[in-house]
Amino acid sequence: MKPIFFTPGPGQLHPLVKTYTEQAFRENICSISHRSETFRSIYSQTIDALRELMNIPQNFQIFFLGSATEAMERIIQNCVQHNSLHFVNGSFSRRFYDTAVDLKKKASLIEAQYGAGFDFRTVTTDLPVELICITHNETSTGVALPMDEVYSLKKRFPGSLLAVDIVSSAPYIALDYNYVDCAFFSVQKGFGLPAGVGVMIINYSCLEKAQLLQCSNTNIGSYHNFLSLQKQAVNLQTPETPNVLGIYLLGKICEAYLDKGPHIIRFETDEKARLLYDFFIKNKQYQPFVANPKIRSRTVIVADVNGGSIPLIEKLSNHGYLVGAGYGPLKKQHIRIANFPMHTRDDVLKLIETMDI
Ligand SMILES: *Cc1c(COP(=O)(O)O)cnc(C)c1O
């Protein structure tokens, strides 16, 4: 039996990836020049599909990078001369903070315990902050921050840019781009694709900031800075030879999601999340790790397992269900279950049956 990957990325491939990859081979996608008309048409098809699927306004640019981790580095380099502010409640938000520290910025952090969120209304800063960094869905702990509270930051700090990591909540999350300057994700989570493409979405305020930094002699990077990316993007191209197959497949999967309907994807995601949380609440062997129901992620569900998670993970794997262990220090205590569009309701019900011990 083929295993089902409930691991929160990389994980279960979208069932159409094989078909689209075969199609790509028939169309010689991997051999064409990235300066050709064929590539430009692939590029624009993927951008158009992404824009429609994720409701990205025309005044936002979409750039292709190598990964989400790369996006973190590019965003810090291009939006921060001195000060960034980071909300850290798990390993991925910490990575964003560490990136700013590595790049020698004055990074401040507001920390919450793992499994908790933040009280955004009481946030104050001593310094003027150029960039606020948020991880919407903390994949290490299963906390999803309430976006209306995140948007209130933009109202209270209108001079700051706001960057949001949506890696493990896209395409489920519906961002309001009125309150966000920059967002990014990679394709091996909710899009069910092989890893190797990062997508960064930025507005003109971010581009202006990068221009300003460059004029003031700040190093904004060379290979992928916002200005070099923008210069090529207007020609429907990338600075380097990109992952053409990855960009092609992303466009196809976005079209498949559009055919299905983003509202149906959201409805099904909510429904499957409800089944999983209800089970963890009812069964005495488990407990949802995130105590506050309002900030429980719908796309990465984390449960505490009585007596430790390792034997359970092995048992599930013997039944063909691969789930994630806890992250970092919580490795042996938690299971983490991805609830992405590729995971069917049937798969989730069978997983729950197998977890019912
Ligand atoms: C997986 C993940 C990342 C890292 O993505 P890469 O594509 O491996 O760079 C960053 N943030 C979150 C929230 C993630 O889940």
CSV table of C-alpha atoms and ligand atoms in Angstrom, one decimal:
chain,number,residue,atom,x,y,z
A,1,MET,CA,0.0,0.0,0.0
A,2,LYS,CA,1.2,3.5,-0.8
A,3,PRO,CA,1.7,5.5,2.3
A,4,ILE,CA,-0.2,8.8,2.8
A,5,PHE,CA,2.0,11.6,4.0
A,6,PHE,CA,0.3,13.7,6.7
A,7,THR,CA,3.7,15.3,7.4
A,8,PRO,CA,3.6,19.1,7.4
A,9,GLY,CA,5.8,19.6,4.4
A,10,PRO,CA,7.3,18.1,2.4
A,11,GLY,CA,4.5,15.7,2.3
A,12,GLN,CA,1.7,14.3,0.2
A,13,LEU,CA,1.9,15.3,-3.4
A,14,HIS,CA,-1.1,16.6,-5.2
A,15,PRO,CA,-2.6,13.7,-7.2
A,16,LEU,CA,-2.2,15.6,-10.5
A,17,VAL,CA,1.5,16.3,-10.1
A,18,LYS,CA,2.4,13.1,-12.0
A,19,THR,CA,0.0,14.0,-14.9
A,20,TYR,CA,1.3,17.5,-15.2
A,21,THR,CA,4.9,16.4,-15.0
A,22,GLU,CA,4.4,14.0,-17.8
A,23,GLN,CA,2.7,16.8,-19.8
A,24,ALA,CA,5.8,19.0,-19.0
A,25,PHE,CA,8.1,16.3,-20.4
A,26,ARG,CA,6.0,16.0,-23.5
A,27,GLU,CA,6.2,19.8,-23.9
A,28,ASN,CA,10.0,19.8,-23.3
A,29,ILE,CA,9.6,22.3,-20.5
A,30,CYS,CA,12.9,21.3,-18.9
A,31,SER,CA,14.9,22.1,-22.0
A,32,ILE,CA,13.5,25.4,-23.2
A,33,SER,CA,15.4,28.6,-22.6
A,34,HIS,CA,14.3,30.8,-19.7
A,35,ARG,CA,14.6,33.7,-22.1
A,36,SER,CA,12.2,32.2,-24.6
A,37,GLU,CA,8.6,33.2,-25.5
A,38,THR,CA,7.5,29.7,-24.2
A,39,PHE,CA,9.0,30.4,-20.8
A,40,ARG,CA,7.4,33.9,-20.7
A,41,SER,CA,4.0,32.4,-21.3
A,42,ILE,CA,4.5,29.7,-18.6
A,43,TYR,CA,5.6,32.5,-16.2
A,44,SER,CA,2.6,34.7,-16.9
A,45,GLN,CA,0.2,31.7,-16.7
A,46,THR,CA,1.5,30.9,-13.2
A,47,ILE,CA,1.4,34.5,-12.1
A,48,ASP,CA,-2.2,34.9,-13.4
A,49,ALA,CA,-3.4,31.7,-11.7
A,50,LEU,CA,-1.7,32.7,-8.4
A,51,ARG,CA,-3.2,36.1,-8.5
A,52,GLU,CA,-6.7,34.8,-9.0
A,53,LEU,CA,-6.4,31.9,-6.5
A,54,MET,CA,-4.9,34.1,-3.7
A,55,ASN,CA,-6.7,37.4,-4.6
A,56,ILE,CA,-3.4,39.2,-5.1
A,57,PRO,CA,-4.0,42.8,-6.2
A,58,GLN,CA,-2.4,44.2,-9.3
A,59,ASN,CA,-0.2,46.6,-7.3
A,60,PHE,CA,1.6,43.6,-5.8
A,61,GLN,CA,4.5,41.9,-7.6
A,62,ILE,CA,5.0,38.2,-7.4
A,63,PHE,CA,8.6,36.8,-7.5
A,64,PHE,CA,9.9,33.3,-7.7
A,65,LEU,CA,12.7,32.3,-5.4
A,66,GLY,CA,14.3,29.1,-4.3
A,67,SER,CA,12.5,28.6,-1.0
A,68,ALA,CA,10.7,30.4,1.8
A,69,THR,CA,13.9,30.6,3.9
A,70,GLU,CA,15.4,32.5,1.0
A,71,ALA,CA,12.4,34.9,1.1
A,72,MET,CA,13.1,35.6,4.8
A,73,GLU,CA,16.7,36.6,3.9
A,74,ARG,CA,15.6,38.8,0.9
A,75,ILE,CA,12.9,40.5,2.9
A,76,ILE,CA,15.3,41.5,5.7
A,77,GLN,CA,18.0,42.6,3.2
A,78,ASN,CA,15.6,44.7,1.2
A,79,CYS,CA,13.3,46.2,3.8
A,80,VAL,CA,15.6,46.8,6.8
A,81,GLN,CA,18.4,49.2,7.2
A,82,HIS,CA,18.5,49.1,11.0
A,83,ASN,CA,15.5,47.8,12.9
A,84,SER,CA,13.2,44.9,12.6
A,85,LEU,CA,10.6,43.5,15.0
A,86,HIS,CA,9.8,39.8,15.2
A,87,PHE,CA,6.9,37.9,16.9
A,88,VAL,CA,8.4,34.6,17.9
A,89,ASN,CA,6.4,31.6,19.2
A,90,GLY,CA,8.1,28.6,17.5
A,91,SER,CA,10.9,27.5,15.3
A,92,PHE,CA,9.9,29.1,12.1
A,93,SER,CA,9.3,32.5,13.5
A,94,ARG,CA,12.6,32.2,15.3
A,95,ARG,CA,14.3,31.4,12.0
A,96,PHE,CA,13.0,34.8,10.6
A,97,TYR,CA,14.4,36.5,13.6
A,98,ASP,CA,17.8,34.7,13.4
A,99,THR,CA,18.0,35.7,9.7
A,100,ALA,CA,17.9,39.4,10.8
A,101,VAL,CA,20.5,38.8,13.5
A,102,ASP,CA,22.8,37.0,11.0
A,103,LEU,CA,22.4,40.0,8.6
A,104,LYS,CA,23.6,42.3,11.4
A,105,LYS,CA,20.3,44.1,11.8
A,106,LYS,CA,19.1,45.4,15.2
A,107,ALA,CA,16.4,42.8,15.5
A,108,SER,CA,14.0,43.0,18.5
A,109,LEU,CA,11.7,40.2,19.4
A,110,ILE,CA,8.5,39.7,21.3
A,111,GLU,CA,8.3,36.1,22.5
A,112,ALA,CA,5.4,33.9,23.4
A,113,GLN,CA,5.5,30.4,24.8
A,114,TYR,CA,5.3,27.6,22.3
A,115,GLY,CA,1.6,26.9,21.7
A,116,ALA,CA,0.6,30.5,22.5
A,117,GLY,CA,-0.2,33.6,20.6
A,118,PHE,CA,0.3,37.3,21.3
A,119,ASP,CA,-1.6,40.2,22.7
A,120,PHE,CA,-1.1,42.5,19.7
A,121,ARG,CA,-3.0,45.4,21.3
A,122,THR,CA,-0.4,46.0,24.0
A,123,VAL,CA,2.7,46.0,21.7
A,124,THR,CA,4.9,49.0,22.0
A,125,THR,CA,8.4,49.7,20.6
A,126,ASP,CA,11.1,52.1,21.7
A,127,LEU,CA,12.6,52.4,18.2
A,128,PRO,CA,10.9,53.2,15.0
A,129,VAL,CA,10.5,49.8,13.4
A,130,GLU,CA,11.1,49.5,9.7
A,131,LEU,CA,9.7,45.9,9.3
A,132,ILE,CA,7.4,43.8,11.4
A,133,CYS,CA,7.8,40.0,10.8
A,134,ILE,CA,4.9,37.6,11.5
A,135,THR,CA,4.6,33.9,11.0
A,136,HIS,CA,0.9,33.4,10.4
A,137,ASN,CA,0.9,29.6,10.9
A,138,GLU,CA,3.7,28.4,13.2
A,139,THR,CA,4.2,24.9,11.7
A,140,SER,CA,6.3,23.8,14.7
A,141,THR,CA,3.5,24.2,17.2
A,142,GLY,CA,0.2,24.5,15.3
A,143,VAL,CA,-0.6,28.1,16.3
A,144,ALA,CA,-2.3,30.2,13.6
A,145,LEU,CA,-2.4,33.9,14.5
A,146,PRO,CA,-5.8,35.7,14.1
A,147,MET,CA,-5.2,38.0,11.1
A,148,ASP,CA,-7.5,40.8,12.1
A,149,GLU,CA,-5.3,41.3,15.2
A,150,VAL,CA,-2.2,41.2,13.0
A,151,TYR,CA,-3.8,43.8,10.7
A,152,SER,CA,-4.3,46.1,13.7
A,153,LEU,CA,-0.5,46.3,13.9
A,154,LYS,CA,-0.4,47.9,10.5
A,155,LYS,CA,-2.9,50.5,11.8
A,156,ARG,CA,-0.9,51.2,14.9
A,157,PHE,CA,2.5,51.3,13.2
A,158,PRO,CA,1.6,52.8,9.8
A,159,GLY,CA,5.3,53.7,9.1
A,160,SER,CA,6.4,50.0,9.4
A,161,LEU,CA,6.3,47.4,6.6
A,162,LEU,CA,4.5,44.2,7.5
A,163,ALA,CA,5.8,40.8,6.3
A,164,VAL,CA,3.8,37.6,6.8
A,165,ASP,CA,5.1,34.0,6.4
A,166,ILE,CA,2.1,32.1,5.0
A,167,VAL,CA,4.1,28.9,4.2
A,168,SER,CA,2.0,26.4,5.9
A,169,SER,CA,-1.4,28.2,5.6
A,170,ALA,CA,-1.4,29.1,1.8
A,171,PRO,CA,-3.7,28.7,-0.1
A,172,TYR,CA,-6.2,28.3,2.7
A,173,ILE,CA,-5.5,31.7,4.2
A,174,ALA,CA,-7.3,34.7,2.6
A,175,LEU,CA,-5.0,37.6,3.2
A,176,ASP,CA,-6.3,41.2,3.2
A,177,TYR,CA,-3.6,42.9,1.2
A,178,ASN,CA,-4.7,46.3,2.4
A,179,TYR,CA,-2.8,45.6,5.6
A,180,VAL,CA,0.1,43.5,4.4
A,181,ASP,CA,3.2,44.7,2.5
A,182,CYS,CA,4.8,41.4,1.9
A,183,ALA,CA,3.9,37.7,2.1
A,184,PHE,CA,5.7,34.5,1.1
A,185,PHE,CA,5.4,30.7,0.9
A,186,SER,CA,7.0,27.7,-0.7
A,187,VAL,CA,5.3,25.0,-2.8
A,188,GLN,CA,5.9,21.8,-0.8
A,189,LYS,CA,3.2,22.4,1.8
A,190,GLY,CA,-0.3,23.4,0.8
A,191,PHE,CA,0.3,23.1,-2.9
A,192,GLY,CA,1.5,19.5,-2.8
A,193,LEU,CA,4.4,20.0,-5.1
A,194,PRO,CA,8.1,18.9,-5.0
A,195,ALA,CA,10.2,21.5,-3.0
A,196,GLY,CA,12.3,24.0,-4.9
A,197,VAL,CA,10.2,27.1,-5.5
A,198,GLY,CA,9.6,30.0,-3.1
A,199,VAL,CA,7.0,32.6,-3.9
A,200,MET,CA,7.3,36.2,-2.6
A,201,ILE,CA,4.5,38.7,-3.0
A,202,ILE,CA,5.4,42.4,-2.4
A,203,ASN,CA,3.9,45.8,-2.9
A,204,TYR,CA,5.5,49.1,-4.1
A,205,SER,CA,6.3,50.3,-0.6
A,206,CYS,CA,8.7,47.3,-0.3
A,207,LEU,CA,10.2,48.1,-3.7
A,208,GLU,CA,10.6,51.8,-2.7
A,209,LYS,CA,12.3,50.7,0.5
A,210,ALA,CA,14.8,48.5,-1.4
A,211,GLN,CA,15.5,51.4,-3.8
A,212,LEU,CA,16.1,53.7,-0.8
A,213,LEU,CA,18.4,51.3,0.9
A,214,GLN,CA,20.4,50.8,-2.3
A,215,CYS,CA,20.8,54.6,-2.7
A,216,SER,CA,22.0,54.9,0.9
A,217,ASN,CA,24.7,52.3,0.2
A,218,THR,CA,23.1,49.5,2.2
A,219,ASN,CA,23.8,46.0,0.8
A,220,ILE,CA,20.5,44.6,-0.5
A,221,GLY,CA,22.1,41.5,-2.1
A,222,SER,CA,22.9,40.8,-5.7
A,223,TYR,CA,21.5,37.7,-7.2
A,224,HIS,CA,17.9,38.1,-5.9
A,225,ASN,CA,17.3,41.6,-4.6
A,226,PHE,CA,13.9,43.2,-5.0
A,227,LEU,CA,15.2,45.5,-7.8
A,228,SER,CA,16.9,42.8,-9.8
A,229,LEU,CA,13.8,40.6,-9.5
A,230,GLN,CA,11.5,43.4,-10.5
A,231,LYS,CA,13.6,44.3,-13.5
A,232,GLN,CA,13.2,40.8,-14.8
A,233,ALA,CA,9.7,40.3,-13.7
A,234,VAL,CA,8.4,43.1,-16.0
A,235,ASN,CA,9.7,40.9,-18.8
A,236,LEU,CA,8.1,37.8,-17.3
A,237,GLN,CA,11.5,36.4,-16.5
A,238,THR,CA,13.9,35.7,-13.5
A,239,PRO,CA,17.5,36.9,-13.0
A,240,GLU,CA,18.8,33.3,-13.0
A,241,THR,CA,17.9,30.1,-14.7
A,242,PRO,CA,14.9,29.2,-12.5
A,243,ASN,CA,13.2,26.0,-11.6
A,244,VAL,CA,11.1,26.1,-14.8
A,245,LEU,CA,9.4,22.8,-14.1
A,246,GLY,CA,8.5,24.0,-10.6
A,247,ILE,CA,7.0,27.2,-11.9
A,248,TYR,CA,5.1,25.3,-14.5
A,249,LEU,CA,3.7,22.8,-12.0
A,250,LEU,CA,2.7,25.6,-9.6
A,251,GLY,CA,0.6,27.2,-12.3
A,252,LYS,CA,-1.1,23.9,-13.1
A,253,ILE,CA,-1.9,23.2,-9.4
A,254,CYS,CA,-3.2,26.7,-9.0
A,255,GLU,CA,-5.5,26.2,-12.0
A,256,ALA,CA,-6.7,22.8,-10.4
A,257,TYR,CA,-7.4,24.6,-7.2
A,258,LEU,CA,-9.3,27.3,-9.1
A,259,ASP,CA,-11.4,24.7,-10.8
A,260,LYS,CA,-12.2,23.1,-7.5
A,261,GLY,CA,-13.0,26.6,-6.0
A,262,PRO,CA,-11.0,28.2,-3.2
A,263,HIS,CA,-14.2,28.5,-1.0
A,264,ILE,CA,-14.7,24.7,-1.3
A,265,ILE,CA,-11.0,24.1,-0.3
A,266,ARG,CA,-11.5,26.3,2.8
A,267,PHE,CA,-14.8,24.6,3.7
A,268,GLU,CA,-13.2,21.2,3.4
A,269,THR,CA,-10.1,22.2,5.4
A,270,ASP,CA,-12.3,23.6,8.2
A,271,GLU,CA,-14.4,20.4,8.2
A,272,LYS,CA,-11.3,18.0,8.4
A,273,ALA,CA,-9.7,20.2,11.1
A,274,ARG,CA,-12.9,20.0,13.1
A,275,LEU,CA,-12.9,16.2,12.8
A,276,LEU,CA,-9.3,16.0,14.0
A,277,TYR,CA,-9.7,18.5,16.9
A,278,ASP,CA,-13.0,16.9,18.1
A,279,PHE,CA,-11.2,13.5,18.1
A,280,PHE,CA,-8.3,14.8,20.1
A,281,ILE,CA,-10.6,16.5,22.6
A,282,LYS,CA,-12.7,13.4,23.1
A,283,ASN,CA,-10.0,10.8,23.3
A,284,LYS,CA,-8.2,10.7,26.6
A,285,GLN,CA,-5.0,9.6,25.1
A,286,TYR,CA,-4.7,13.0,23.3
A,287,GLN,CA,-5.0,16.6,23.9
A,288,PRO,CA,-4.7,19.5,21.4
A,289,PHE,CA,-1.4,21.2,22.1
A,290,VAL,CA,-2.8,24.7,21.5
A,291,ALA,CA,-5.0,25.4,24.5
A,292,ASN,CA,-6.8,28.4,23.1
A,293,PRO,CA,-9.3,27.2,20.4
A,294,LYS,CA,-9.2,30.6,18.7
A,295,ILE,CA,-5.6,30.2,17.6
A,296,ARG,CA,-5.6,26.5,16.7
A,297,SER,CA,-4.3,26.1,13.2
A,298,ARG,CA,-6.6,24.6,10.6
A,299,THR,CA,-3.8,23.4,8.4
A,300,VAL,CA,-1.3,22.0,10.9
A,301,ILE,CA,-2.9,20.1,13.8
A,302,VAL,CA,-0.7,19.4,16.7
A,303,ALA,CA,-1.6,17.0,19.5
A,304,ASP,CA,0.1,16.0,22.7
A,305,VAL,CA,0.2,12.2,23.1
A,306,ASN,CA,-0.1,10.7,26.6
A,307,GLY,CA,3.0,8.6,27.3
A,308,GLY,CA,4.9,10.0,24.2
A,309,SER,CA,4.3,10.0,20.5
A,310,ILE,CA,7.1,7.8,19.2
A,311,PRO,CA,5.3,4.4,19.4
A,312,LEU,CA,2.1,5.9,17.9
A,313,ILE,CA,4.0,7.4,15.0
A,314,GLU,CA,5.5,4.0,14.3
A,315,LYS,CA,2.1,2.3,14.6
A,316,LEU,CA,0.6,4.8,12.2
A,317,SER,CA,3.5,4.3,9.8
A,318,ASN,CA,2.9,0.5,9.8
A,319,HIS,CA,-0.7,1.3,8.7
A,320,GLY,CA,0.5,3.6,5.9
A,321,TYR,CA,-0.1,6.9,7.6
A,322,LEU,CA,3.0,9.1,8.0
A,323,VAL,CA,2.5,11.9,10.5
A,324,GLY,CA,5.1,14.4,11.8
A,325,ALA,CA,6.8,14.1,15.1
A,326,GLY,CA,6.9,17.1,17.4
A,327,TYR,CA,9.3,19.8,16.5
A,328,GLY,CA,12.6,20.2,18.3
A,329,PRO,CA,12.4,19.7,22.0
A,330,LEU,CA,8.7,18.5,21.7
A,331,LYS,CA,9.7,15.7,19.3
A,332,LYS,CA,8.8,12.8,21.5
A,333,GLN,CA,5.7,14.4,22.9
A,334,HIS,CA,3.7,15.6,19.9
A,335,ILE,CA,2.3,14.5,16.6
A,336,ARG,CA,1.8,17.1,13.9
A,337,ILE,CA,-0.7,16.4,11.2
A,338,ALA,CA,-0.9,18.4,7.9
A,339,ASN,CA,-4.4,19.2,6.7
A,340,PHE,CA,-3.8,20.4,3.2
A,341,PRO,CA,-6.0,20.3,0.2
A,342,MET,CA,-4.5,17.0,-1.0
A,343,HIS,CA,-5.7,15.2,2.2
A,344,THR,CA,-9.2,13.9,1.6
A,345,ARG,CA,-11.9,13.7,4.2
A,346,ASP,CA,-11.7,9.9,3.8
A,347,ASP,CA,-8.0,9.8,4.5
A,348,VAL,CA,-8.6,11.9,7.6
A,349,LEU,CA,-11.3,9.6,8.9
A,350,LYS,CA,-9.1,6.5,8.3
A,351,LEU,CA,-6.3,8.2,10.1
A,352,ILE,CA,-8.6,9.0,13.1
A,353,GLU,CA,-9.7,5.4,13.2
A,354,THR,CA,-6.1,4.2,13.3
A,355,MET,CA,-5.3,6.7,16.1
A,356,ASP,CA,-8.2,5.6,18.2
A,357,ILE,CA,-6.3,3.6,20.7
B,1,LIG,C1,8.4,25.0,6.0
B,1,LIG,C2,8.3,26.4,6.5
B,1,LIG,C3,9.3,27.3,6.2
B,1,LIG,C4,10.5,27.0,5.4
B,1,LIG,O1,10.2,26.7,4.1
B,1,LIG,P1,11.4,26.3,3.1
B,1,LIG,O2,10.7,26.2,1.7
B,1,LIG,O3,11.9,25.0,3.5
B,1,LIG,O4,12.4,27.4,3.1
B,1,LIG,C5,9.2,28.6,6.7
B,1,LIG,N1,8.1,28.9,7.5
B,1,LIG,C6,7.2,28.1,7.8
B,1,LIG,C7,6.0,28.5,8.6
B,1,LIG,C8,7.2,26.7,7.3
B,1,LIG,O5,6.3,25.9,7.7
